């Protein structure tokens, strides 16, 4: 099952990297919750066993996080894999929002959304840190950066396709992690990962420019909205010209880009844009 995931599934979701030297035994010992998540999503020949494994995974992840207050990278990696192939266990009951918020919480608790050098003892929410001795902060690992980017990507994708959940902030660390991974290219799929993230960064720009104004009822339908649409449309077009991958990954990359285009242009059919200025008037 591990080899199936590594060869067939990991290239499509390159945010959780498993090296070729990692055996099932080693993965189980060092990252048991990631191992368990992989067993769930790869057990596709027997649906009953898959659902049983998925239920056990949900129970175990809840026990570790809520009862034993664990917080570590392998918990986050497991949740991301579990979320990425959510169709394998959705029949157990929809938990997309809860799982996504759990992943976002782990990102924050592990400090993955900030660069180590950006910490300060006077920032909001760190009053308990003022009296603590400043310790040298470790350099962020590539696995940590991929996990942070994976949580951001899943959050953005869920907001577009499934449910308008709370957005994960697009901090400078997102672009910084992309640049660092692009320079190192430790994984053969890091380039694909970076392109997926950049698509969702543009999606975030579309959301902030167009949809949030509609939600606040501040959008002026006349020239302002059309000018804003033209601006983000150019962003989408410029991004599309840079998206190239090997044949195996070009199709899913193209699908992600087309989804971005749909997200941009679907604002044209938003009913809020076509409401009469006089609410007493009925459509002809």
XYZ file of N, CA and C in Angstrom:
852
model
N 0.814 -1.211 0.000
C 0.000 0.000 0.000
C 0.856 1.272 0.000
N 1.959 1.234 0.730
C 2.834 2.399 0.769
C 3.393 2.690 -0.610
N 3.772 1.643 -1.334
C 4.319 1.842 -2.674
C 3.250 2.373 -3.617
N 2.017 1.915 -3.460
C 0.909 2.435 -4.266
C 0.744 3.926 -4.037
N 0.778 4.317 -2.775
C 0.649 5.739 -2.462
C 1.824 6.530 -3.038
N 3.025 6.002 -2.863
C 4.224 6.721 -3.280
C 4.272 6.891 -4.799
N 3.874 5.867 -5.540
C 3.987 5.898 -6.994
C 2.784 6.547 -7.683
N 1.583 6.333 -7.151
C 0.377 6.754 -7.858
C -0.313 7.971 -7.248
N -0.209 8.147 -5.941
C -0.978 9.197 -5.285
C -0.128 10.378 -4.844
N 1.065 10.122 -4.365
C 1.918 11.201 -3.879
C 2.243 12.239 -4.954
N 2.470 11.848 -6.228
C 2.714 12.877 -7.237
C 1.546 13.843 -7.404
N 0.312 13.383 -7.146
C -0.861 14.238 -7.286
C -1.067 15.133 -6.071
N -0.543 14.730 -4.936
C -0.623 15.529 -3.710
C 0.774 15.570 -3.091
N 1.651 16.408 -3.659
C 3.076 16.359 -3.290
C 3.417 17.106 -2.009
N 2.409 17.434 -1.209
C 2.651 18.205 0.008
C 3.130 17.343 1.173
N 2.964 16.037 1.053
C 3.465 15.117 2.080
C 4.424 14.154 1.399
N 5.690 14.326 1.668
C 6.742 13.608 0.953
C 7.206 12.400 1.750
N 7.308 11.265 1.075
C 7.825 10.040 1.688
C 8.995 9.557 0.849
N 10.175 9.518 1.441
C 11.376 9.147 0.707
C 11.386 7.689 0.291
N 12.184 7.396 -0.712
C 12.273 6.026 -1.220
C 12.893 5.079 -0.205
N 13.626 5.627 0.761
C 14.284 4.776 1.753
C 13.377 4.428 2.931
N 12.168 4.957 2.949
C 11.257 4.701 4.067
C 10.446 3.441 3.814
N 10.611 2.469 4.663
C 9.856 1.223 4.586
C 8.552 1.382 5.372
N 7.572 0.498 5.134
C 6.342 0.555 5.934
C 6.619 0.473 7.432
N 7.579 -0.367 7.820
C 7.901 -0.521 9.240
C 8.463 0.781 9.824
N 9.352 1.403 9.080
C 9.945 2.654 9.549
C 8.896 3.755 9.636
N 8.036 3.847 8.623
C 6.993 4.873 8.629
C 6.028 4.662 9.790
N 5.669 3.406 10.051
C 4.745 3.104 11.147
C 5.346 3.484 12.496
N 6.635 3.255 12.663
C 7.293 3.564 13.934
C 7.462 5.070 14.136
N 7.826 5.783 13.065
C 8.166 7.193 13.200
C 6.987 8.127 12.955
N 6.076 7.737 12.057
C 4.927 8.593 11.736
C 3.656 7.741 11.654
N 3.205 7.212 12.788
C 2.100 6.250 12.769
C 0.785 6.810 12.233
N 0.475 8.092 12.508
C -0.794 8.644 12.036
C -0.757 8.917 10.538
N 0.402 9.248 10.007
C 0.533 9.364 8.557
C 0.408 7.991 7.920
N 1.047 7.007 8.510
C 0.949 5.630 8.019
C -0.510 5.179 8.000
N -1.242 5.477 9.062
C -2.640 5.065 9.150
C -3.488 5.762 8.088
N -3.240 7.051 7.858
C -3.980 7.789 6.831
C -3.720 7.207 5.447
N -2.480 6.831 5.185
C -2.141 6.230 3.893
C -2.841 4.893 3.728
N -2.920 4.106 4.791
C -3.639 2.835 4.719
C -5.109 3.061 4.367
N -5.696 4.128 4.900
C -7.104 4.428 4.613
C -7.299 4.760 3.137
N -6.511 5.688 2.612
C -6.771 6.187 1.262
C -6.340 5.207 0.177
N -5.449 4.268 0.507
C -5.017 3.296 -0.508
C -5.814 2.004 -0.471
N -6.608 1.795 0.563
C -7.413 0.568 0.676
C -8.701 0.748 -0.123
N -8.599 0.660 -1.448
C -9.727 0.980 -2.317
C -10.380 -0.244 -2.945
N -9.872 -1.418 -2.667
C -10.468 -2.625 -3.240
C -11.560 -3.204 -2.350
N -11.540 -2.866 -1.071
C -12.556 -3.348 -0.135
C -13.117 -2.144 0.611
N -14.297 -1.675 0.192
C -14.870 -0.458 0.745
C -15.201 -0.609 2.227
N -15.682 -1.784 2.622
C -16.047 -1.985 4.026
C -14.834 -1.856 4.939
N -13.721 -2.468 4.533
C -12.497 -2.361 5.335
C -12.002 -0.918 5.341
N -12.104 -0.255 4.198
C -11.660 1.132 4.112
C -12.451 2.022 5.071
N -13.763 1.846 5.118
C -14.585 2.650 6.020
C -14.278 2.343 7.483
N -13.995 1.091 7.769
C -13.629 0.717 9.137
C -12.311 1.375 9.544
N -11.339 1.367 8.625
C -10.058 2.021 8.898
C -10.239 3.530 9.062
N -11.093 4.112 8.215
C -11.332 5.555 8.287
C -11.958 5.943 9.621
N -12.894 5.135 10.093
C -13.521 5.420 11.385
C -12.496 5.335 12.516
N -11.635 4.332 12.457
C -10.598 4.196 13.481
C -9.625 5.372 13.425
N -9.337 5.835 12.200
C -8.434 6.981 12.071
C -9.055 8.216 12.719
N -10.330 8.461 12.431
C -10.998 9.623 13.023
C -10.961 9.566 14.549
N -11.237 8.399 15.083
C -11.243 8.246 16.537
C -9.849 8.472 17.120
N -8.835 7.943 16.454
C -7.469 8.050 16.977
C -6.938 9.472 16.868
N -7.239 10.156 15.766
C -6.745 11.526 15.609
C -7.404 12.437 16.632
N -8.700 12.193 16.900
C -9.382 12.979 17.925
C -8.819 12.711 19.312
N -8.529 11.456 19.602
C -7.977 11.098 20.913
C -6.615 11.749 21.126
N -5.785 11.695 20.102
C -4.430 12.240 20.247
C -4.442 13.764 20.404
N -5.282 14.440 19.614
C -5.264 15.903 19.628
C -6.059 16.465 20.795
N -7.285 15.979 20.993
C -8.160 16.594 21.996
C -7.949 16.007 23.394
N -7.684 14.721 23.498
C -7.524 14.113 24.819
C -6.090 14.224 25.325
N -5.129 13.948 24.446
C -3.724 13.936 24.871
C -2.966 15.193 24.441
N -3.660 16.131 23.804
C -3.086 17.428 23.390
C -1.765 17.277 22.645
N -1.682 16.288 21.792
C -0.480 16.122 20.971
C -0.466 17.167 19.864
N 0.707 17.591 19.489
C 0.868 18.474 18.331
C 2.245 18.212 17.737
N 2.243 17.646 16.552
C 3.493 17.356 15.863
C 3.225 17.273 14.368
N 4.301 17.217 13.619
C 4.184 17.286 12.166
C 3.490 16.070 11.583
N 3.731 14.888 12.136
C 3.141 13.689 11.546
C 1.620 13.666 11.708
N 1.082 14.289 12.760
C -0.368 14.427 12.890
C -0.914 15.283 11.760
N -0.243 16.405 11.492
C -0.669 17.295 10.416
C -0.559 16.606 9.063
N 0.524 15.896 8.830
C 0.690 15.189 7.559
C -0.424 14.173 7.345
N -0.775 13.443 8.394
C -1.846 12.464 8.282
C -3.178 13.104 7.958
N -3.497 14.221 8.618
C -4.764 14.911 8.362
C -4.813 15.418 6.929
N -3.707 15.949 6.428
C -3.685 16.464 5.057
C -3.943 15.351 4.049
N -3.303 14.205 4.231
C -3.536 13.072 3.331
C -4.983 12.596 3.447
N -5.483 12.509 4.661
C -6.862 12.071 4.910
C -7.854 13.015 4.241
N -7.587 14.320 4.309
C -8.453 15.314 3.676
C -8.361 15.282 2.160
N -7.155 15.090 1.639
C -6.948 15.156 0.193
C -7.738 14.086 -0.547
N -7.941 12.935 0.085
C -8.749 11.859 -0.519
C -10.012 11.650 0.306
N -10.710 12.752 0.526
C -11.878 12.720 1.400
C -12.996 11.843 0.847
N -13.045 11.670 -0.473
C -14.123 10.868 -1.066
C -14.081 9.418 -0.609
N -12.948 8.979 -0.058
C -12.844 7.582 0.368
C -13.567 7.316 1.683
N -13.942 8.373 2.411
C -14.569 8.140 3.714
C -15.690 9.126 4.032
N -16.193 9.848 3.026
C -17.239 10.838 3.293
C -18.534 10.203 3.774
N -18.749 8.914 3.445
C -19.986 8.248 3.854
C -20.092 8.123 5.374
N -18.990 8.300 6.081
C -19.024 8.224 7.540
C -19.623 9.481 8.164
N -19.883 10.485 7.346
C -20.401 11.752 7.854
C -19.450 12.876 7.504
N -20.016 13.989 7.045
C -19.193 15.100 6.587
C -18.459 15.757 7.755
N -17.147 15.792 7.650
C -16.310 16.413 8.673
C -15.244 17.298 8.035
N -15.516 17.796 6.836
C -14.514 18.585 6.123
C -14.068 19.799 6.931
N -15.043 20.559 7.419
C -14.695 21.782 8.149
C -13.893 21.460 9.402
N -14.357 20.472 10.178
C -13.657 20.131 11.421
C -12.228 19.681 11.159
N -12.046 18.844 10.135
C -10.703 18.361 9.814
C -9.813 19.496 9.316
N -10.401 20.396 8.497
C -9.620 21.511 7.977
C -9.198 22.443 9.108
N -10.120 22.741 10.019
C -9.772 23.605 11.148
C -8.742 22.942 12.056
N -8.817 21.620 12.163
C -7.829 20.891 12.951
C -6.441 21.051 12.327
N -6.380 20.948 11.003
C -5.106 21.132 10.303
C -4.595 22.560 10.463
N -5.493 23.534 10.319
C -5.094 24.933 10.474
C -4.600 25.211 11.887
N -5.252 24.601 12.873
C -4.825 24.783 14.259
C -3.424 24.220 14.484
N -3.150 23.054 13.901
C -1.817 22.465 14.043
C -0.758 23.330 13.374
N -1.088 23.910 12.221
C -0.149 24.811 11.548
C 0.230 25.958 12.479
N -0.777 26.528 13.144
C -0.522 27.637 14.067
C 0.258 27.179 15.293
N -0.167 26.063 15.890
C 0.488 25.571 17.104
C 1.950 25.207 16.852
N 2.230 24.698 15.659
C 3.606 24.319 15.322
C 4.414 25.497 14.794
N 3.753 26.644 14.620
C 4.450 27.831 14.143
C 4.861 27.766 12.690
N 4.180 26.945 11.895
C 4.581 26.776 10.500
C 4.194 27.960 9.630
N 3.273 28.796 10.105
C 2.817 29.929 9.308
C 3.699 31.157 9.490
N 4.779 31.020 10.231
C 5.709 32.134 10.428
C 7.134 31.634 10.236
N 7.961 32.497 9.725
C 9.376 32.174 9.623
C 9.995 32.234 11.019
N 10.950 31.355 11.331
C 11.556 31.352 12.674
C 12.094 32.709 13.100
N 12.617 33.477 12.165
C 13.222 34.767 12.511
C 12.195 35.861 12.749
N 10.900 35.577 12.455
C 9.884 36.623 12.565
C 9.208 36.655 13.928
N 9.608 35.773 14.843
C 8.974 35.724 16.159
C 9.308 36.958 16.991
N 8.356 37.381 17.814
C 8.564 38.515 18.700
C 7.808 38.282 19.997
N 8.365 38.757 21.089
C 7.717 38.568 22.387
C 6.692 39.654 22.676
N 6.496 40.585 21.754
C 5.518 41.649 21.969
C 4.351 41.569 21.011
N 4.272 40.519 20.201
C 3.148 40.367 19.281
C 1.886 39.998 20.048
N 0.689 40.255 19.464
C -0.554 39.876 20.133
C -0.579 38.386 20.437
N -1.051 38.051 21.634
C -1.214 36.649 21.984
C 0.017 35.981 22.554
N 1.092 36.732 22.787
C 2.309 36.088 23.305
C 2.735 36.699 24.640
N 1.782 37.166 25.436
C 2.130 37.749 26.731
C 2.841 36.755 27.630
N 2.508 35.471 27.483
C 3.155 34.454 28.318
C 4.610 34.240 27.935
N 5.022 34.763 26.773
C 6.392 34.550 26.312
C 7.353 35.635 26.796
N 6.816 36.718 27.349
C 7.661 37.868 27.669
C 8.758 37.508 28.663
N 8.415 36.704 29.655
C 9.387 36.380 30.705
C 10.252 35.177 30.370
N 9.976 34.538 29.236
C 10.749 33.354 28.882
C 12.068 33.743 28.228
N 13.052 32.916 28.431
C 14.352 33.123 27.798
C 14.253 32.796 26.316
N 14.796 33.684 25.505
C 14.772 33.477 24.066
C 15.707 32.333 23.688
N 15.153 31.328 23.023
C 15.940 30.182 22.589
C 16.221 30.290 21.088
N 17.361 29.770 20.635
C 17.628 29.752 19.190
C 16.534 28.975 18.462
N 16.027 29.543 17.383
C 14.930 28.911 16.662
C 15.476 28.067 15.517
N 14.977 26.846 15.372
C 15.489 25.969 14.319
C 15.070 26.446 12.932
N 15.855 26.063 11.960
C 15.522 26.382 10.569
C 14.333 25.531 10.144
N 13.408 26.138 9.417
C 12.227 25.414 8.952
C 12.638 24.344 7.944
N 12.155 23.113 8.142
C 12.500 22.019 7.233
C 11.616 22.051 5.989
N 12.059 21.354 4.953
C 11.265 21.273 3.722
C 9.934 20.579 3.970
N 9.929 19.542 4.812
C 8.672 18.860 5.135
C 7.695 19.811 5.814
N 8.193 20.658 6.701
C 7.329 21.633 7.373
C 6.778 22.639 6.375
N 7.620 23.082 5.454
C 7.157 24.040 4.447
C 6.101 23.409 3.541
N 6.317 22.166 3.137
C 5.324 21.499 2.286
C 3.992 21.355 3.015
N 4.045 21.023 4.299
C 2.808 20.876 5.074
C 2.058 22.201 5.175
N 2.780 23.271 5.440
C 2.142 24.587 5.512
C 1.485 24.928 4.180
N 2.195 24.708 3.095
C 1.640 24.985 1.771
C 0.460 24.065 1.469
N 0.553 22.805 1.914
C -0.542 21.868 1.685
C -1.806 22.271 2.414
N -1.668 22.741 3.649
C -2.831 23.205 4.404
C -3.446 24.430 3.735
N -2.597 25.348 3.279
C -3.097 26.531 2.567
C -3.821 26.129 1.289
N -3.244 25.217 0.526
C -3.836 24.790 -0.746
C -5.190 24.122 -0.520
N -5.265 23.208 0.444
C -6.528 22.527 0.722
C -7.586 23.504 1.210
N -7.205 24.424 2.081
C -8.149 25.412 2.588
C -8.723 26.250 1.452
N -7.856 26.716 0.568
C -8.303 27.529 -0.561
C -9.200 26.734 -1.498
N -8.825 25.493 -1.766
C -9.610 24.653 -2.670
C -10.986 24.351 -2.082
N -11.044 24.060 -0.793
C -12.331 23.786 -0.146
C -13.229 25.012 -0.177
N -12.655 26.186 -0.007
C -13.458 27.414 -0.034
C -14.059 27.646 -1.412
N -13.332 27.282 -2.450
C -13.823 27.480 -3.809
C -14.862 26.438 -4.188
N -14.613 25.189 -3.825
C -15.399 24.077 -4.368
C -16.496 23.556 -3.447
N -16.313 23.694 -2.141
C -17.202 22.979 -1.226
C -17.947 23.908 -0.284
N -17.218 24.667 0.512
C -17.856 25.407 1.596
C -17.039 26.642 1.915
N -17.726 27.744 2.170
C -17.042 29.004 2.437
C -16.559 29.038 3.884
N -15.503 28.282 4.153
C -14.941 28.243 5.500
C -13.986 29.417 5.689
N -13.530 29.593 6.916
C -12.610 30.690 7.221
C -11.328 30.521 6.412
N -10.903 31.562 5.694
C -9.696 31.419 4.865
C -8.434 31.349 5.703
N -7.477 30.621 5.196
C -6.162 30.566 5.827
C -5.350 31.736 5.286
N -4.807 32.590 6.136
C -4.131 33.797 5.659
C -2.987 33.487 4.696
N -2.900 34.308 3.665
C -1.790 34.183 2.715
C -0.632 35.040 3.216
N 0.096 34.515 4.154
C 1.195 35.258 4.772
C 2.414 35.288 3.846
N 3.359 36.204 4.112
C 4.601 36.217 3.329
C 5.329 34.882 3.360
N 5.125 34.096 4.426
C 5.803 32.804 4.521
C 5.357 31.840 3.423
N 4.164 32.048 2.849
C 3.707 31.202 1.741
C 4.632 31.399 0.539
N 4.799 32.652 0.131
C 5.680 32.940 -1.003
C 7.127 32.579 -0.691
N 7.535 32.797 0.548
C 8.909 32.479 0.931
C 9.166 30.979 0.839
N 8.205 30.175 1.311
C 8.362 28.719 1.231
C 8.400 28.253 -0.216
N 7.568 28.858 -1.060
C 7.594 28.512 -2.485
C 8.967 28.798 -3.085
N 9.523 29.951 -2.753
C 10.830 30.329 -3.299
C 11.926 29.382 -2.826
N 11.885 29.008 -1.540
C 12.916 28.122 -0.992
C 12.814 26.730 -1.608
N 11.594 26.197 -1.718
C 11.428 24.876 -2.328
C 11.808 24.901 -3.803
N 11.502 26.009 -4.472
C 11.842 26.132 -5.891
C 13.352 26.161 -6.093
N 14.061 26.743 -5.151
C 15.519 26.800 -5.243
C 16.143 25.438 -4.982
N 15.605 24.727 -3.989
C 16.187 23.438 -3.619
C 15.760 22.286 -4.495
N 14.462 22.230 -4.814
C 13.894 21.140 -5.622
C 14.365 19.769 -5.122
N 14.165 19.529 -3.825
C 14.556 18.250 -3.241
C 13.665 17.112 -3.721
N 12.419 17.441 -3.995
C 11.462 16.448 -4.482
C 11.242 16.658 -5.974
N 11.080 15.588 -6.741
C 10.827 15.753 -8.179
C 9.502 16.431 -8.476
N 8.633 16.552 -7.448
C 7.318 17.155 -7.670
C 7.173 18.508 -6.991
N 8.277 19.081 -6.524
C 8.186 20.391 -5.880
C 7.750 21.479 -6.857
N 8.164 21.383 -8.110
C 7.747 22.378 -9.098
C 6.237 22.349 -9.285
N 5.686 21.150 -9.363
C 4.235 20.991 -9.488
C 3.532 21.539 -8.250
N 4.058 21.244 -7.086
C 3.505 21.746 -5.823
C 3.445 23.270 -5.834
N 4.529 23.899 -6.243
C 4.602 25.360 -6.254
C 3.571 25.945 -7.207
N 3.395 25.319 -8.363
C 2.411 25.824 -9.315
C 0.987 25.688 -8.779
N 0.701 24.595 -8.079
C -0.616 24.439 -7.457
C -0.874 25.557 -6.446
N 0.127 25.856 -5.633
C -0.028 26.895 -4.617
C -0.220 28.256 -5.269
N 0.517 28.546 -6.323
C 0.401 29.854 -6.975
C -0.962 30.033 -7.629
N -1.553 28.947 -8.100
C -2.927 29.028 -8.614
C -3.869 29.474 -7.504
N -3.711 28.884 -6.316
C -4.607 29.234 -5.214
C -4.292 30.609 -4.630
N -3.063 31.083 -4.770
C -2.761 32.456 -4.371
C -3.537 33.443 -5.231
N -3.625 33.163 -6.520
C -4.429 34.012 -7.408
C -5.907 33.881 -7.056
N -6.336 32.670 -6.689
C -7.723 32.486 -6.246
C -8.013 33.359 -5.029
N -7.051 33.458 -4.122
C -7.214 34.328 -2.962
C -7.324 35.786 -3.361
N -6.576 36.179 -4.383
C -6.664 37.545 -4.894
C -8.042 37.810 -5.497
N -8.578 36.824 -6.211
C -9.929 36.954 -6.782
C -10.957 37.113 -5.671
N -10.827 36.292 -4.641
C -11.769 36.358 -3.520
C -11.730 37.720 -2.842
N -10.520 38.215 -2.575
C -10.382 39.492 -1.882
C -10.842 40.659 -2.746
N -10.622 40.560 -4.055
C -10.931 41.664 -4.956
C -12.404 41.716 -5.331
N -13.018 40.560 -5.540
C -14.383 40.528 -6.063
C -15.417 40.080 -5.037
N -15.224 38.890 -4.489
C -16.292 38.277 -3.701
C -16.465 38.897 -2.318
N -15.394 39.321 -1.688
C -15.539 39.905 -0.354
C -16.281 41.230 -0.403
N -16.110 41.981 -1.498
C -16.867 43.219 -1.645
C -18.359 42.934 -1.763
N -18.695 41.873 -2.494
C -20.104 41.514 -2.617
C -20.688 41.134 -1.266
N -19.921 40.397 -0.470
C -20.405 39.983 0.846
C -20.629 41.184 1.754
N -19.834 42.232 1.571
C -19.995 43.432 2.399
C -20.978 44.417 1.778
N -21.530 44.026 0.608
C -22.478 44.892 -0.103
C -21.860 46.241 -0.454
N -20.557 46.234 -0.737
C -19.873 47.475 -1.083
C -19.560 47.566 -2.572
N -19.829 46.519 -3.306
C -19.444 46.511 -4.714
C -20.324 47.445 -5.522
N -19.712 48.281 -6.313
C -20.434 49.118 -7.254
C -20.389 48.422 -8.605
N -21.543 47.987 -9.052
C -21.600 47.104 -10.205
C -21.136 47.797 -11.477
N -21.214 49.102 -11.530
C -20.909 49.812 -12.759
C -19.486 49.574 -13.238
N -18.622 50.562 -13.060
C -17.278 50.457 -13.623
C -16.298 49.790 -12.655
N -16.499 49.971 -11.372
C -15.525 49.483 -10.397
C -15.349 47.978 -10.469
N -16.462 47.252 -10.498
C -16.386 45.797 -10.507
C -15.765 45.288 -11.796
N -16.134 45.905 -12.910
C -15.578 45.453 -14.184
C -14.079 45.742 -14.274
N -13.648 46.857 -13.717
C -12.216 47.162 -13.700
C -11.466 46.157 -12.831
N -12.056 45.827 -11.683
C -11.422 44.849 -10.798
C -11.344 43.487 -11.465
N -12.416 43.121 -12.177
C -12.423 41.837 -12.876
C -11.340 41.794 -13.943
N -11.179 42.887 -14.666
C -10.145 42.942 -15.703
C -8.752 42.799 -15.101
N -8.565 43.382 -13.916
C -7.255 43.308 -13.259
C -6.910 41.868 -12.886
N -7.828 41.178 -12.222
C -7.527 39.805 -11.812
C -7.533 38.864 -13.016
N -8.272 39.224 -14.061
C -8.251 38.408 -15.275
C -6.860 38.405 -15.888
N -6.190 39.548 -15.847
C -4.813 39.609 -16.355
C -3.886 38.754 -15.497
N -4.117 38.747 -14.187
C -3.325 37.885 -13.307
C -3.493 36.416 -13.690
N -4.734 36.026 -13.949
C -5.014 34.640 -14.323
C -4.335 34.297 -15.642
N -4.427 35.189 -16.611
C -3.817 34.937 -17.914
C -2.298 34.842 -17.812
N -1.696 35.735 -17.047
C -0.239 35.696 -16.873
C 0.199 34.399 -16.199
N -0.577 33.958 -15.208
C -0.252 32.708 -14.529
C -0.369 31.529 -15.481
N -1.422 31.512 -16.287
C -1.648 30.396 -17.208
C -0.494 30.189 -18.172
N 0.166 31.272 -18.551
C 1.280 31.166 -19.494
C 2.504 30.493 -18.886
N 2.540 30.368 -17.561
C 3.717 29.790 -16.896
C 3.506 28.346 -16.453
N 2.317 27.808 -16.653
C 1.985 26.485 -16.115
C 2.317 25.387 -17.111
N 3.443 24.742 -16.895
C 3.861 23.637 -17.757
C 4.417 22.523 -16.882
N 4.020 21.292 -17.177
C 4.474 20.137 -16.413
C 4.676 18.954 -17.345
N 5.281 17.907 -16.809
C 5.407 16.670 -17.565
C 4.009 16.141 -17.887
N 3.866 15.319 -18.934
C 2.534 14.868 -19.367
C 1.681 14.279 -18.252
N 2.298 13.551 -17.345
C 1.520 12.904 -16.276
C 0.804 13.915 -15.387
N 1.429 15.061 -15.152
C 0.875 16.051 -14.240
C 0.242 17.237 -14.947
N 0.381 17.309 -16.273
C -0.169 18.455 -16.985
C -1.695 18.485 -16.910
N -2.327 17.305 -16.988
C -3.794 17.257 -16.951
C -4.351 17.774 -15.623
N -3.892 17.275 -14.453
C -4.424 17.834 -13.202
C -4.066 19.297 -12.999
N -2.906 19.725 -13.512
C -2.541 21.134 -13.405
C -3.480 21.991 -14.244
N -3.793 21.517 -15.448
C -4.727 22.237 -16.314
C -6.115 22.293 -15.690
N -6.536 21.199 -15.055
C -7.830 21.189 -14.371
C -7.860 22.230 -13.254
N -6.782 22.337 -12.506
C -6.714 23.331 -11.431
C -6.805 24.742 -11.996
N -6.153 24.961 -13.130
C -6.199 26.283 -13.751
C -7.594 26.591 -14.280
N -8.252 25.614 -14.894
C -9.618 25.838 -15.381
C -10.572 26.110 -14.219
N -10.346 25.455 -13.099
C -11.160 25.718 -11.912
C -10.984 27.167 -11.462
N -9.758 27.666 -11.552
C -9.495 29.063 -11.223
C -10.267 29.989 -12.163
N -10.291 29.655 -13.445
C -11.035 30.470 -14.403
C -12.532 30.465 -14.105
N -13.063 29.294 -13.766
C -14.482 29.207 -13.405
C -14.772 30.084 -12.191
N -13.878 30.036 -11.209
C -14.056 30.842 -9.998
C -14.065 32.328 -10.332
N -13.245 32.732 -11.275
C -13.214 34.133 -11.687
C -14.499 34.537 -12.396
N -14.915 33.740 -13.374
C -16.015 34.171 -14.237
C -17.398 33.873 -13.672
N -17.490 33.022 -12.663
C -18.822 32.716 -12.127
C -19.433 33.904 -11.400
N -18.635 34.914 -11.113
C -19.200 36.101 -10.489
C -20.215 36.767 -11.407
N -20.081 36.520 -12.709
C -21.021 37.110 -13.660
C -22.440 36.609 -13.502
N -22.613 35.443 -12.872
C -23.963 34.916 -12.670
C -24.386 35.010 -11.205
N -23.628 35.749 -10.402
C -24.004 35.928 -9.000
C -25.289 36.739 -8.934
N -26.286 36.197 -8.245
C -27.599 36.849 -8.215
C -27.552 38.224 -7.568
N -26.544 38.478 -6.723
C -26.451 39.779 -6.072
C -26.126 40.891 -7.058
N -25.548 40.526 -8.192
C -25.232 41.527 -9.208
C -26.448 41.907 -10.026
N -27.481 41.097 -9.958
C -28.640 41.311 -10.819
C -29.891 41.674 -10.033
N -29.718 41.993 -8.745
C -30.861 42.436 -7.959
C -31.263 43.841 -8.395
N -32.558 44.118 -8.508
C -33.003 45.459 -8.908
C -32.644 46.495 -7.854
N -32.289 47.698 -8.299
C -31.946 48.757 -7.353
C -33.136 49.103 -6.464
N -34.332 49.013 -7.034
C -35.549 49.234 -6.260
C -36.095 47.873 -5.860
N -36.011 47.476 -4.588
C -36.431 46.129 -4.179
C -37.907 45.862 -4.381
N -38.702 46.942 -4.633
C -40.139 46.727 -4.841
C -40.444 46.283 -6.259
N -39.446 46.424 -7.139
C -39.662 46.040 -8.529
C -39.475 44.546 -8.698
N -40.323 43.929 -9.448
C -40.215 42.512 -9.749
C -39.655 42.336 -11.145
N -38.923 41.279 -11.396
C -38.407 41.047 -12.752
C -39.538 40.818 -13.727
N -39.333 41.271 -14.938
C -40.382 41.148 -15.963
C -40.596 39.691 -16.317
